[in-house]
Amino acid sequence: MPLQTEPRLADPDALYEALMQAHRALDEARSRRLDARLVLLLANHIGDLEVLREAIALATQGDEP
Amino acid sequence: MTATYQNPRYAFRRPAALGGAVPEQARVVIVGAGVVGLTMALDLAQRGIASLVLDEDDTVSFGSRAICWAKRTLEIFGRLGLGARFLEKGVTWSRGRVFFRDQEAYGFDLLPEQGHEYPAFVNLQQYYAEEWLVQACAASGLVELRWKTRVTGLAPHAAGTLLHLATPEGDYALQAEWLLACDGARSTVREALALPFQGQVFRDRFLIADVVMHADFPSERWFWFDPPFHPGQSVLLHKQPDDVWRIDFQLGWDADPEVEKQPERVIPRVQAMLEGASGMAAPAFALEWVSVYTFRCRRLERFRHGRILFAGDSAHQVSPFGARGGNGGVQDVDNLGWKLAAVLAGEAPEALLDSYDDERVLAADENILNSTRSTDFITPKNTAAHAYRDAVLQLARTHGFARQMVNSGRLSRPATLHGSPLSTPGGEGLPLGAPPPDAPVLVAGRADWLLRHIGRDGRFTLLCFGQVPAEVPPGITPLLVADDDRAGALWDHSGLVLRRWQARAGDCLLLRPDQHLAARLHAPSAAEIAAAHRRALGHA
Ligand SMILES: Cc1cc2nc3c(=O)[nH]c(=O)nc-3n(C[C@H](O)[C@H](O)[C@H](O)COP(=O)(O)OP(=O)(O)OC[C@H]3O[C@@H](n4cnc5c(N)ncnc54)[C@H](O)[C@@H]3O)c2cc1C
C-alpha cells in the first residue's frame, strides 16, 4: 500500500492542537525526544518499511526554504 | 605481564635457509600466528596439508582482546578438536541485559532453545585460544611455526610470491606458492600490495579494562546506556574465566588516551561502576590489562589476489560490539580451508577460490553493516540521533517493539551465503548457503550431535532423510537420518533434525565440507547429485 497523502483526518485542527499541547512547556531536548517517541510509535503502528521509507523521502525533500 | 596469565615465549629456531644463496620453497605460507592464521594452519593440517606459519612476535595475544566466541566459531573449533576445551575453561552465556540510566530496559536470550552442542557464546581470553591453537598445530605434525620472523617485503609473480623475511639472526627469502595473509589489521602484505582498505572511523574512544576480582555478577552480558556511575556514556560488563572481568567504558572522542590509561584514572571509574551496578561496596579488585581504542569498520575490495588470499583482520575490520572480528575471521578460515585443499588436490579449479571472495565479502559486509549500526546507536552523531536513541530506550521499558530496536551490539551470527555461485538453485526448505543448524541425535543408542557427523572427514556430505539414494557419486559421504533406530543411521529421536533443516522424507541435502547447504535435492539420481557436487567445487 503506497503512502497516503490525501486528507484523511476528520478534524485536522484537533490533531494540530494535540501536538502543540504535548510540546508546550517542553525544552528543546525533551521536545526532540517526544517527537522521536511519537515517530517510533507511529512507525510501528504503520508497520510497513516501504511506506515509511516513502514518508522519510517525502519529508526529506520538503524542507526547501 | 598480567596476574592471571603468563604469556608463553616460543623459541626462534634458525632456519636452514638463513644465509643460503637460493630462496627457500614452500607450498603454503601463512603470515601471522594470530587466532586466524593459527586456525588456518590447523584446518589445513586436518586436511593433510602442510604449512609454514610466520610471525614477527614470539608469543600469543598480549591482553585478552577477543573474549566472546560465538556458537558457529565453537562448532568450527569443535571440528578442529578444541571445542570441549572452550566449553570446559570458558564462561558459557546466552543472556544479556540492557540498562538505561538507573533502570533495566530489557533482557534478551540469544539461544532460547535446547538441543545444540554449543551455547550462544563462550567467553575466553584470546591468549588461551591462541595458546591452544599453537599446541594443536604443533601436535598435528604438519605445521611449522616460525617465530620472530617478520615479512618485510614481497613480490608476487605468476607462480606465487617471493617473501623477504627478517629474523634476529638475519634475513632470508622464501618462495611461497600460496600465501595466506592473516597478518591482522595493519597487514604488511596488504600494504606491500598497496591495496586500499576503506571504510569508516568512529569518532569515539573506549577504555577497555580487565579487572581481577571475586564478584557474583551472573554470566550475562550487561550493557548500560547513560548510567548514573558513568553519565552520558555507555558501559559494558563481561565475565571471563580466572575471575577476570571485562569492563568497557565509552569515553567520547575528546578523551586523552594516555591520560585515561593511568591507573589513578581507571581505578575510580571501575570503583564507581562496581558500586553503581551492584548497589553495594565494590569488592577488592586488581587491574589486569588496560587499553584505549578507537574503532573502524572497513574492508579490502577483494580478499583474493591470485595466489594471495586475505583472511581475518587483514581483510576486514569491525567495531567490537557484536564480537564479529575474531568470529568473522574464524569463519573465513572455515570457508577457505576446504577450497584451498580441493584446489591443491587437483579436485577443483583455482577458480573455486573466487567463491571465497564472493562469499566472505558478503559475510564481511553483513558484519560491517551490523557493527556500524550498533556503533551508530551507541555513539549518536548529533542531537537528533541522541533523541531517537533515548526515545527507543525509554519506550523499551514498556513496549516490545522498541526493545527490538535497542542496539547494544548485534552479536555475531554466521552468514547465509545468499547467491553463492556454488549453490544449485531449486528445492525448498532452509535457504541455500545457510549455515548448519545443530540437533541432538542417537547413534547406536548413544546421545550425539548432528554436526559432529558432517564434514569431519573433509568431504561433502549428503544428508539423507529416510533413505540413501541407490548410488552416491565418489567424494561424497552419505549420512542417513532416520525417524527410527536403524543400523548405520542417525536416529532423529526428537524430530529436531527434520524440523530445523526444514526437510521432508526423501530429501537429500548436499552439504559442503564447511557444512553450509549447497543443494536441496529430493530422491535424486546419481547424475543430479554429481552435478550439484561439481558445481559446488567450482567446475563451471
Ligand atoms: C578490545 C578488543 C576486543 C575484541 N573483542 C572481540 C570479541 O569479543 N570477539 C571477537 O570475535 N573479536 C573481538 N575482537 C577482534 C579480534 O581480536 C580480532 O578480530 C582478531 O584478533 C583478528 O585475528 P587475526 O588473526 O586476523 O589478527 P591478529 O590477532 O592481529 O594477528 C595478526 C598476527 O600477525 C602477526 N603479524 C603482523 N604483521 C606481521 C608481519 N609483517 N610479519 C609476520 N607477522 C606479522 C602479528 O604478530 C599477529 O600475531 C576484539 C578486538 C579488540 C581490540
XYZ file of C-alpha atoms and ligand atoms in Angstrom:
658
model
C 0.000 0.000 0.000
C 1.567 3.331 -1.004
C 1.865 6.257 1.406
C -1.469 8.069 1.663
C -1.143 11.841 1.379
C -4.704 12.867 0.585
C -6.665 14.359 3.521
C -7.734 11.603 5.914
C -8.290 13.309 9.258
C -11.819 14.274 10.211
C -10.559 17.087 12.438
C -7.048 18.184 11.419
C -7.148 21.225 13.704
C -7.708 18.980 16.682
C -4.632 16.893 15.810
C -2.525 20.015 15.393
C -3.719 21.305 18.718
C -2.964 17.993 20.423
C 0.596 18.103 19.101
C 1.103 21.682 20.267
C -0.335 20.775 23.618
C 2.086 17.895 24.002
C 5.097 20.101 23.251
C 4.009 23.073 25.340
C 6.302 23.548 28.332
C 8.998 21.235 26.962
C 12.554 22.377 26.373
C 14.413 21.614 23.156
C 15.809 18.246 24.240
C 12.543 16.966 25.682
C 10.667 18.091 22.595
C 13.049 16.169 20.407
C 12.580 13.045 22.458
C 8.818 13.445 22.396
C 8.848 13.711 18.609
C 11.134 10.737 18.372
C 8.888 8.612 20.574
C 5.932 9.695 18.507
C 7.607 8.793 15.218
C 8.640 5.407 16.584
C 5.187 4.598 17.922
C 3.513 5.612 14.674
C 6.113 3.797 12.572
C 5.452 0.597 14.454
C 1.720 1.122 14.013
C 2.164 1.521 10.255
C 4.455 -1.498 10.231
C 5.430 -1.275 6.557
C 9.036 -0.291 5.848
C 8.298 0.660 2.236
C 5.614 3.139 3.276
C 7.891 4.515 5.962
C 10.782 4.942 3.541
C 8.437 6.807 1.204
C 7.404 9.091 4.044
C 11.046 9.680 5.027
C 11.864 10.535 1.409
C 8.928 12.939 1.116
C 9.742 14.589 4.439
C 13.407 14.906 3.461
C 12.504 16.749 0.254
C 10.031 19.026 1.981
C 12.490 21.432 3.587
C 13.087 23.947 0.790
C 13.116 27.446 2.321
C 52.557 -9.319 32.469
C 49.134 -9.946 33.807
C 48.374 -11.530 37.156
C 46.358 -14.497 35.927
C 48.177 -15.367 32.721
C 51.811 -15.757 31.721
C 52.426 -15.342 28.017
C 54.382 -18.344 26.755
C 57.557 -17.497 24.840
C 58.210 -19.558 21.743
C 61.807 -20.017 20.739
C 63.224 -18.721 17.488
C 64.908 -21.542 15.609
C 67.412 -20.713 12.947
C 66.011 -21.993 9.643
C 68.335 -23.856 7.284
C 67.632 -21.337 4.525
C 69.101 -18.435 6.504
C 72.297 -17.427 4.813
C 71.623 -19.695 1.841
C 72.059 -18.453 -1.699
C 68.682 -19.550 -3.078
C 65.236 -18.789 -1.650
C 63.576 -21.499 0.371
C 60.495 -23.037 -1.277
C 57.145 -23.684 0.401
C 53.761 -24.620 -0.940
C 51.541 -22.871 1.626
C 52.785 -19.967 3.721
C 50.635 -18.273 6.338
C 51.691 -14.834 7.537
C 50.524 -14.187 11.095
C 50.140 -16.586 14.000
C 47.124 -14.785 15.407
C 43.857 -16.536 16.023
C 43.053 -16.567 12.299
C 46.444 -17.691 10.963
C 46.696 -20.475 13.535
C 43.158 -21.689 12.852
C 44.003 -21.651 9.143
C 47.100 -23.789 9.680
C 45.213 -26.262 11.871
C 42.319 -26.531 9.416
C 44.721 -27.236 6.552
C 46.645 -29.745 8.661
C 43.435 -31.663 9.291
C 43.030 -31.831 5.541
C 46.544 -33.239 5.251
C 48.137 -30.029 4.006
C 51.395 -28.808 5.482
C 52.014 -25.121 6.022
C 54.645 -22.727 7.222
C 53.431 -20.041 9.634
C 55.456 -16.847 10.117
C 55.002 -14.413 12.974
C 57.049 -11.381 13.894
C 56.409 -11.939 17.593
C 57.248 -14.891 19.850
C 54.067 -15.207 21.855
C 50.256 -15.169 21.798
C 47.954 -12.144 22.083
C 49.012 -9.669 24.727
C 45.914 -8.795 26.730
C 42.606 -10.583 26.476
C 41.338 -8.793 23.294
C 38.656 -11.058 21.777
C 36.722 -12.743 24.548
C 33.329 -13.648 23.068
C 33.381 -16.772 20.885
C 30.130 -17.371 19.064
C 28.295 -20.650 18.578
C 29.410 -21.044 14.962
C 33.049 -20.471 15.877
C 32.743 -23.027 18.672
C 31.352 -25.530 16.181
C 34.359 -24.889 13.941
C 36.756 -25.241 16.873
C 34.800 -28.405 17.693
C 35.600 -29.776 14.250
C 39.251 -28.866 14.874
C 39.237 -30.751 18.170
C 39.235 -27.787 20.565
C 35.516 -27.391 21.285
C 35.473 -29.288 24.564
C 38.359 -27.212 25.870
C 36.487 -23.982 25.202
C 33.411 -25.310 26.985
C 35.428 -26.510 29.922
C 37.505 -23.411 30.572
C 35.262 -20.699 29.141
C 32.269 -18.922 30.623
C 29.096 -20.016 28.866
C 26.395 -17.404 28.384
C 23.420 -16.625 26.211
C 21.545 -13.925 28.124
C 22.118 -10.196 28.054
C 20.616 -7.264 29.884
C 20.415 -3.658 28.817
C 20.065 -0.831 31.313
C 19.099 2.762 30.639
C 20.091 5.272 33.328
C 19.216 3.519 36.590
C 16.690 1.002 35.264
C 16.743 -2.214 33.261
C 15.348 -1.533 29.772
C 15.138 -5.163 28.710
C 16.815 -8.557 28.687
C 17.409 -10.991 25.829
C 18.333 -14.615 25.275
C 20.436 -15.403 22.212
C 19.723 -19.128 22.271
C 16.395 -19.728 23.945
C 16.069 -23.305 22.642
C 17.729 -26.508 23.803
C 19.304 -29.172 21.629
C 22.588 -27.655 20.423
C 26.044 -28.922 21.337
C 27.378 -25.391 21.770
C 25.851 -22.401 23.559
C 25.280 -18.962 22.020
C 28.621 -17.754 23.412
C 31.623 -18.787 25.427
C 33.847 -16.108 26.909
C 37.533 -16.917 26.863
C 40.584 -14.686 26.621
C 42.122 -14.631 23.151
C 45.515 -15.705 24.551
C 44.108 -19.050 25.685
C 42.543 -19.643 22.281
C 45.849 -18.898 20.584
C 47.919 -20.947 23.021
C 45.726 -23.992 22.459
C 45.836 -23.481 18.714
C 49.636 -23.363 18.834
C 49.653 -26.654 20.760
C 47.233 -28.287 18.331
C 49.224 -27.035 15.329
C 52.427 -28.454 16.796
C 50.719 -31.770 17.575
C 49.446 -32.079 14.001
C 52.987 -32.547 12.728
C 52.089 -30.593 9.591
C 52.537 -27.018 10.789
C 55.912 -25.371 11.101
C 55.720 -22.253 13.246
C 58.488 -19.730 12.755
C 58.516 -17.106 15.463
C 60.414 -13.810 15.375
C 60.131 -13.896 11.611
C 58.796 -10.737 10.059
C 57.675 -10.284 6.483
C 59.329 -7.070 5.346
C 58.542 -7.133 1.659
C 57.127 -9.257 -1.106
C 56.952 -9.634 -4.837
C 54.055 -11.541 -6.380
C 54.632 -13.302 -9.680
C 52.875 -15.891 -11.844
C 53.826 -18.936 -9.760
C 53.433 -17.393 -6.305
C 55.072 -14.794 -4.102
C 58.655 -14.112 -3.131
C 58.831 -13.050 0.526
C 61.581 -11.158 2.279
C 61.905 -12.170 5.891
C 63.730 -10.554 8.787
C 64.786 -12.547 11.854
C 67.008 -11.864 14.900
C 69.798 -13.745 13.138
C 69.492 -12.187 9.714
C 67.302 -12.004 6.633
C 66.326 -14.616 4.083
C 63.982 -15.158 1.152
C 61.085 -17.561 0.878
C 59.248 -18.555 -2.246
C 55.567 -19.271 -1.457
C 53.302 -20.975 -3.945
C 50.260 -19.882 -1.936
C 50.299 -17.010 0.510
C 47.613 -16.656 3.155
C 47.750 -13.172 4.631
C 46.482 -13.449 8.207
C 48.656 -10.625 9.463
C 45.987 -8.549 11.141
C 44.589 -5.042 10.824
C 47.947 -3.486 9.960
C 48.715 -6.165 7.388
C 52.150 -5.813 5.834
C 51.044 -7.960 2.898
C 48.104 -5.662 2.187
C 50.329 -2.602 2.405
C 53.060 -4.106 0.240
C 50.456 -4.710 -2.472
C 49.152 -1.141 -1.971
C 45.593 -2.379 -1.676
C 43.078 0.181 -0.420
C 41.457 -0.670 2.933
C 38.490 1.619 3.078
C 35.652 2.386 5.413
C 34.640 4.411 8.390
C 36.387 5.563 11.562
C 34.093 6.182 14.520
C 34.821 9.357 16.400
C 34.713 7.809 19.828
C 37.137 6.220 22.268
C 36.675 3.267 24.547
C 38.578 2.281 27.650
C 38.927 -1.485 27.970
C 39.735 -2.605 31.496
C 40.178 -6.205 32.585
C 39.975 -6.470 36.355
C 40.538 -9.450 38.627
C 38.066 -9.800 41.466
C 35.702 -12.166 43.215
C 32.294 -10.886 42.230
C 28.977 -12.572 41.823
C 27.505 -10.875 38.798
C 25.818 -13.561 36.709
C 27.296 -14.987 33.491
C 25.448 -12.476 31.346
C 26.319 -9.567 29.105
C 25.360 -6.348 30.873
C 25.219 -3.090 28.965
C 24.386 0.344 30.356
C 23.356 3.421 28.425
C 23.943 6.637 30.329
C 24.220 5.079 33.797
C 24.479 7.289 36.896
C 28.014 5.960 37.510
C 29.251 6.996 34.041
C 26.860 9.703 32.863
C 26.307 10.384 29.195
C 28.307 7.322 28.064
C 27.894 3.560 27.836
C 29.454 0.730 29.838
C 29.712 -2.997 29.083
C 30.449 -5.789 31.580
C 31.511 -9.331 30.648
C 32.711 -12.262 32.688
C 35.852 -14.201 31.722
C 37.475 -17.249 33.280
C 40.030 -16.869 36.108
C 37.863 -14.259 37.893
C 38.709 -11.726 35.200
C 36.002 -9.228 34.275
C 35.979 -7.113 31.151
C 34.634 -3.606 31.557
C 34.360 -1.280 28.535
C 33.834 2.403 29.210
C 32.803 4.688 26.406
C 34.874 7.867 26.794
C 33.935 10.117 23.888
C 36.188 11.480 21.171
C 37.801 14.207 23.255
C 39.258 11.836 25.842
C 43.051 11.682 26.002
C 44.060 8.016 25.593
C 47.343 8.375 27.500
C 45.704 10.047 30.479
C 42.762 7.653 30.545
C 45.045 4.624 30.725
C 46.613 5.733 34.005
C 45.610 3.505 36.930
C 44.722 6.563 39.027
C 42.077 7.369 36.402
C 40.909 3.841 35.753
C 40.543 2.633 39.341
C 37.944 5.237 40.416
C 35.949 4.580 37.251
C 35.860 0.861 37.966
C 35.059 1.509 41.624
C 32.096 3.725 40.733
C 30.880 1.217 38.174
C 31.007 -1.720 40.564
C 29.193 0.191 43.264
C 26.613 1.513 40.850
C 25.986 -1.886 39.269
C 25.662 -3.867 42.462
C 24.383 -1.209 44.846
C 26.994 -2.402 47.303
C 30.560 -1.565 48.229
C 32.923 -2.603 45.436
C 34.849 -5.819 46.057
C 38.631 -5.618 46.106
C 39.969 -5.749 42.565
C 43.239 -5.509 40.662
C 43.761 -4.130 37.166
C 44.862 -6.865 34.793
C 45.028 -5.111 31.433
C 44.017 -1.636 30.289
C 43.804 -0.228 26.804
C 42.133 2.653 24.953
C 40.695 2.063 21.492
C 39.050 3.788 18.580
C 37.127 1.568 16.216
C 36.873 1.220 12.498
C 34.736 -0.612 10.006
C 36.491 -1.258 6.716
C 37.436 -3.975 4.279
C 39.501 -4.833 1.261
C 37.636 -4.684 -2.012
C 38.587 -8.299 -2.727
C 40.046 -10.997 -0.490
C 41.642 -12.997 -3.299
C 44.529 -11.626 -5.322
C 45.683 -14.534 -7.441
C 47.554 -16.857 -5.147
C 47.458 -14.419 -2.256
C 44.381 -14.708 -0.038
C 43.458 -12.468 2.878
C 41.597 -13.683 5.961
C 40.673 -12.110 9.297
C 41.508 -8.541 10.281
C 43.872 -8.128 7.325
C 40.789 -8.406 5.087
C 38.150 -6.686 7.206
C 37.823 -4.811 10.448
C 34.739 -4.158 12.542
C 33.964 -2.446 15.833
C 33.869 -4.963 18.679
C 30.204 -4.508 19.588
C 28.821 -7.740 18.272
C 32.044 -9.740 18.602
C 32.283 -10.078 14.863
C 36.050 -9.594 14.374
C 37.608 -12.810 15.580
C 34.453 -14.798 14.909
C 34.283 -13.472 11.359
C 37.928 -14.376 10.822
C 37.483 -17.956 12.016
C 34.573 -18.274 9.608
C 36.805 -17.019 6.777
C 39.081 -19.944 7.552
C 36.170 -22.386 7.601
C 35.241 -21.187 4.125
C 38.750 -21.105 2.685
C 40.304 -24.298 4.103
C 38.360 -26.900 2.163
C 38.502 -24.890 -1.041
C 42.256 -24.490 -0.966
C 42.596 -28.187 -0.104
C 40.407 -29.143 -3.078
C 42.457 -26.943 -5.413
C 45.775 -28.315 -4.113
C 44.487 -31.876 -4.509
C 43.538 -31.127 -8.109
C 39.858 -31.816 -7.427
C 38.760 -28.281 -8.130
C 39.857 -25.489 -10.469
C 41.633 -22.469 -8.993
C 38.500 -20.512 -9.829
C 36.849 -22.169 -6.812
C 38.805 -19.674 -4.743
C 36.880 -16.815 -6.329
C 33.885 -18.109 -4.420
C 35.824 -17.485 -1.185
C 35.931 -13.893 -2.306
C 32.221 -13.767 -3.209
C 31.034 -15.474 -0.056
C 33.251 -13.894 2.550
C 32.965 -10.363 1.130
C 29.214 -10.787 1.523
C 29.697 -12.009 5.092
C 32.101 -9.155 5.857
C 29.559 -6.653 4.565
C 26.930 -8.173 6.833
C 29.320 -7.910 9.784
C 30.249 -4.344 8.894
C 26.595 -3.338 8.472
C 25.634 -4.772 11.836
C 28.602 -3.378 13.643
C 28.138 0.067 12.037
C 24.500 0.166 13.086
C 25.426 -0.775 16.655
C 28.125 1.854 16.785
C 25.699 4.469 15.457
C 23.282 3.586 18.239
C 25.950 3.587 20.952
C 27.630 6.778 19.680
C 24.857 9.070 18.378
C 26.284 11.522 15.872
C 24.075 14.554 16.558
C 21.254 15.784 18.778
C 18.564 14.147 16.656
C 20.330 10.789 16.780
C 20.672 11.227 20.514
C 16.971 11.959 20.920
C 15.987 8.894 18.885
C 18.379 6.685 20.836
C 16.968 7.843 24.160
C 13.404 7.584 22.854
C 13.985 3.950 21.904
C 15.420 3.216 25.335
C 12.508 4.960 27.065
C 9.912 3.097 25.021
C 11.731 -0.203 25.513
C 10.799 -0.254 29.182
C 7.172 -0.831 28.315
C 6.917 -1.677 24.611
C 8.188 -4.841 22.987
C 8.568 -3.256 19.554
C 11.107 -0.757 20.882
C 13.149 -3.472 22.605
C 13.916 -4.877 19.178
C 15.430 -1.519 18.221
C 17.762 -1.259 21.214
C 21.162 -1.901 19.724
C 23.971 -2.533 22.188
C 25.603 -4.871 19.630
C 24.037 -7.366 17.239
C 26.007 -10.386 18.281
C 27.880 -12.484 15.766
C 25.862 -14.907 13.702
C 27.082 -16.910 10.741
C 26.219 -15.555 7.311
C 23.849 -17.318 4.952
C 25.751 -17.376 1.658
C 22.926 -15.968 -0.450
C 23.522 -16.058 -4.171
C 26.622 -18.225 -3.898
C 27.804 -19.495 -7.284
C 28.411 -22.850 -5.595
C 24.754 -23.428 -4.739
C 22.436 -25.373 -7.025
C 19.143 -23.499 -7.367
C 15.884 -25.336 -6.711
C 14.168 -27.252 -3.960
C 12.605 -25.929 -0.808
C 13.421 -25.540 2.848
C 16.383 -23.921 4.528
C 17.844 -21.151 2.308
C 20.701 -22.208 0.046
C 24.032 -21.255 1.564
C 22.591 -21.484 5.093
C 24.889 -22.373 7.967
C 24.024 -25.735 9.529
C 21.582 -25.971 12.423
C 22.729 -28.500 15.027
C 20.372 -31.027 16.643
C 20.582 -33.962 19.038
C 20.691 -37.488 17.561
C 21.118 -41.008 18.864
C 23.814 -43.177 17.330
C 23.620 -46.853 18.275
C 21.684 -45.799 21.349
C 24.174 -43.114 22.418
C 23.421 -39.391 22.621
C 25.342 -37.456 19.991
C 25.175 -34.267 17.929
C 24.361 -33.979 14.244
C 27.156 -31.548 13.345
C 29.823 -33.924 14.635
C 28.950 -36.163 11.700
C 29.222 -33.565 8.955
C 32.500 -32.685 7.279
C 34.842 -34.254 9.832
C 36.245 -36.428 7.053
C 36.882 -33.311 4.961
C 34.367 -34.388 2.360
C 30.964 -33.301 1.127
C 28.023 -34.857 2.952
C 24.709 -35.967 1.529
C 22.260 -35.608 4.399
C 19.525 -38.094 3.516
C 16.173 -38.090 5.265
C 14.703 -41.595 5.442
C 16.619 -43.141 2.582
C 20.046 -43.027 0.975
C 19.906 -42.984 -2.842
C 20.948 -46.241 -4.534
C 24.010 -44.568 -5.998
C 26.051 -41.779 -4.414
C 28.946 -40.398 -6.506
C 32.506 -40.635 -5.144
C 33.797 -37.827 -2.908
C 30.507 -37.563 -1.044
C 29.731 -39.160 2.303
C 26.091 -40.209 2.601
C 24.577 -39.681 6.054
C 21.235 -41.252 6.821
C 18.866 -39.527 9.222
C 16.028 -41.825 10.259
C 12.974 -41.422 12.420
C 13.559 -44.857 13.926
C 16.506 -46.810 15.332
C 18.280 -48.247 12.282
C 21.766 -49.646 11.883
C 24.181 -47.103 10.407
C 21.744 -44.210 10.780
C 21.488 -41.143 12.972
C 18.249 -41.513 14.855
C 16.388 -38.217 14.841
C 14.558 -39.242 18.006
C 13.307 -35.730 18.802
C 12.411 -34.828 15.202
C 14.612 -31.725 15.550
C 16.888 -32.565 12.631
C 13.947 -32.745 10.259
C 12.388 -29.599 11.694
C 15.498 -27.427 11.858
C 16.633 -28.386 8.360
C 13.052 -27.845 7.145
C 13.220 -31.179 5.365
C 10.751 -33.907 4.448
C 11.185 -37.621 3.958
C 13.129 -38.345 0.766
C 15.096 -35.062 0.838
C 18.819 -35.265 0.232
C 20.746 -32.148 1.192
C 24.224 -31.666 -0.223
C 26.469 -30.061 2.372
C 29.896 -28.654 1.685
C 32.850 -29.620 3.852
C 32.210 -26.381 5.797
C 28.677 -27.713 6.458
C 26.900 -24.958 4.520
C 23.936 -26.046 2.420
C 24.824 -26.382 -1.287
C 21.811 -28.168 -2.813
C 18.295 -29.244 -1.835
C 17.512 -32.404 -3.745
C 14.627 -34.819 -3.433
C 15.075 -38.535 -4.117
C 17.882 -37.550 -6.520
C 19.560 -39.587 -9.221
C 23.332 -40.070 -9.102
C 23.619 -37.629 -12.005
C 21.755 -34.916 -10.117
C 23.961 -35.354 -7.069
C 27.109 -35.352 -9.194
C 26.042 -32.157 -10.980
C 25.437 -30.328 -7.696
C 28.778 -31.602 -6.376
C 30.648 -30.417 -9.463
C 29.050 -27.041 -9.221
C 29.938 -26.741 -5.529
C 33.552 -27.495 -6.462
C 33.573 -24.558 -8.858
C 33.521 -26.502 -12.125
C 31.735 -24.090 -14.428
C 39.448 -4.819 22.740
C 39.058 -5.794 21.689
C 38.018 -6.678 21.937
C 37.652 -7.600 20.977
N 36.634 -8.467 21.260
C 36.304 -9.424 20.362
C 35.371 -10.426 20.693
O 34.839 -10.468 21.814
N 35.070 -11.373 19.751
C 35.665 -11.353 18.530
O 35.362 -12.230 17.727
N 36.585 -10.428 18.188
C 36.926 -9.466 19.084
N 37.913 -8.581 18.783
C 38.585 -8.641 17.476
C 39.664 -9.721 17.427
O 40.608 -9.522 18.452
C 40.345 -9.659 16.075
O 39.372 -9.674 15.077
C 41.287 -10.858 15.889
O 42.375 -10.785 16.755
C 41.793 -10.918 14.472
O 42.663 -12.001 14.347
P 43.763 -12.041 13.229
O 44.458 -13.331 13.435
O 43.151 -11.708 11.923
O 44.737 -10.843 13.558
P 45.704 -10.638 14.812
O 45.163 -11.276 16.019
O 46.002 -9.189 14.860
O 47.016 -11.443 14.417
C 47.888 -10.991 13.412
C 49.248 -11.651 13.638
O 50.088 -11.320 12.548
C 51.381 -11.027 13.028
N 51.998 -10.118 12.058
C 51.586 -8.877 11.701
N 52.385 -8.363 10.757
C 53.343 -9.291 10.508
C 54.459 -9.339 9.625
N 54.760 -8.317 8.812
N 55.234 -10.454 9.619
C 54.937 -11.500 10.436
N 53.892 -11.495 11.284
C 53.099 -10.405 11.324
C 51.169 -10.422 14.392
O 52.289 -10.599 15.244
C 49.937 -11.188 14.896
O 50.309 -12.309 15.663
C 38.308 -7.631 19.732
C 39.359 -6.757 19.488
C 39.760 -5.854 20.453
C 40.907 -4.962 20.180
